């Protein structure tokens, strides 16, 4: 027994140094162990553009370690997911998705594409707020199974705000369907639509000032004149490839076979390749942002109200290829101060330049054989009227436009002096209409006929004198009087 105890004690004493050495070695290893590696931190910034409201969690930035992948990218709300392409490194086509490594500080840009699969209905800020069935139920007067109509004068949708996606069942849109829908900022026409506007003229989208672009699908085979008049902010007109009736060029909507420009906008450039030979009625009507337009030599006619209300225009040249200008072609172009009508034009329609108050002078070429009524009515700044020599129908004298054979004064201006040589016997309808700066007028004794509207709206007139010896009229107290009937024909502010 004593021998076994002695053997045990010897073993214990031998083990103690080993345990001590092991502990020392463990401490040493602990001290020499490699430290935890340090990773770089990258900043990821999210650029939402104008679409921040489309996202559930619109965080501005997040931080990602270099050894980690990015997670929890901001997600699009369910209503928008069809049009959201994803997050892209700004300025590149490199798409970043969850569990991708970014490799440095980056800005990720939200990109979208046309939502071709968007359900029909009304969208506001990209969000579907009313589906088509609800819209149809609320507007049963306007929407049938296959048509959308106004009442022919105004729209039933005047309170419509946002972007409208038309249901694929709709074939015809007409009778002022969306006239003056100023809150309508976008419209998507399905490939089912064949007709925009009923009849020759229909202001389907007239006054939709929120519209900036329109795409005509290849299914459309009929578009009325004036369909997009007064859409003052429209800047893009595109016809989808494959349309058998229409095409677009230079942001102009063109009927291919007839070569008629149906609609333009503030960014339009009329093609010079011969594909346009006429500018249709209301084609540019109300394009207040249009500041410059060149009418190419292929154009032979300018339609009714084609450029009416284009207040941004200051200069226009009507080329010698144009033979006629329609009714009110440049009506209310209030800043138009330079008009060049080239030789070749034969007809100037009624009210063609009415209310072009900045126009100071006009030259009628010798080719013109027809000038209709009120052509220069309301041109309060007009001070020079000249007819080119050789004109067989008209001549000018003392800033008066005179029809030679009938001796009728057709148009005057604020500096006009009616000739006393017998070349004027009649003062025609609206001859001085809107000459607000005309202060005095002398009626020669050769004048035997004055239309009731001859001096209409001459609000500045303060002196009326009839030459002695006139057989039909006389003046007294600044009143123009028809002698035989004792009828006061015209008075003024000093009468």
Short mmCIF file of N, CA, C and O in Angstrom, two decimals, residues 8 68 81 83 193 239 256 395 444 477:
data_model
loop_
_atom_site.label_atom_id
_atom_site.label_comp_id
_atom_site.label_asym_id
_atom_site.label_seq_id
_atom_site.Cartn_x
_atom_site.Cartn_y
_atom_site.Cartn_z
N UNK A 8 1.85 7.26 -6.69
CA UNK A 8 0.83 8.27 -7.06
C UNK A 8 1.36 9.68 -6.85
O UNK A 8 1.18 10.57 -7.71
N UNK A 68 -20.23 42.35 -47.61
CA UNK A 68 -21.65 42.00 -47.56
C UNK A 68 -22.34 42.37 -48.87
O UNK A 68 -21.90 43.26 -49.59
N UNK A 81 -45.80 48.02 -59.98
CA UNK A 81 -44.72 47.07 -60.24
C UNK A 81 -44.57 46.72 -61.72
O UNK A 81 -43.49 46.36 -62.17
N UNK A 83 -44.46 48.71 -64.23
CA UNK A 83 -43.70 49.68 -64.99
C UNK A 83 -42.32 49.96 -64.40
O UNK A 83 -41.53 50.68 -64.98
N UNK A 193 -58.70 51.07 -80.39
CA UNK A 193 -59.25 52.35 -80.86
C UNK A 193 -58.99 52.53 -82.35
O UNK A 193 -57.86 52.42 -82.81
N UNK A 239 -46.89 58.45 -83.96
CA UNK A 239 -47.78 57.41 -84.50
C UNK A 239 -47.00 56.11 -84.51
O UNK A 239 -45.87 56.05 -85.02
N UNK A 256 -51.09 60.13 -94.39
CA UNK A 256 -50.06 59.74 -95.35
C UNK A 256 -50.44 59.97 -96.81
O UNK A 256 -49.69 60.58 -97.57
N UNK A 395 -55.14 97.60 -105.74
CA UNK A 395 -54.01 98.53 -105.67
C UNK A 395 -54.07 99.21 -104.31
O UNK A 395 -55.05 99.08 -103.55
N UNK A 444 -64.05 111.66 -98.71
CA UNK A 444 -64.05 112.47 -99.94
C UNK A 444 -65.45 112.56 -100.55
O UNK A 444 -66.32 111.72 -100.27
N UNK A 477 -70.77 118.33 -86.31
CA UNK A 477 -70.46 117.98 -84.92
C UNK A 477 -69.77 116.64 -84.79
O UNK A 477 -70.04 115.87 -83.86
#
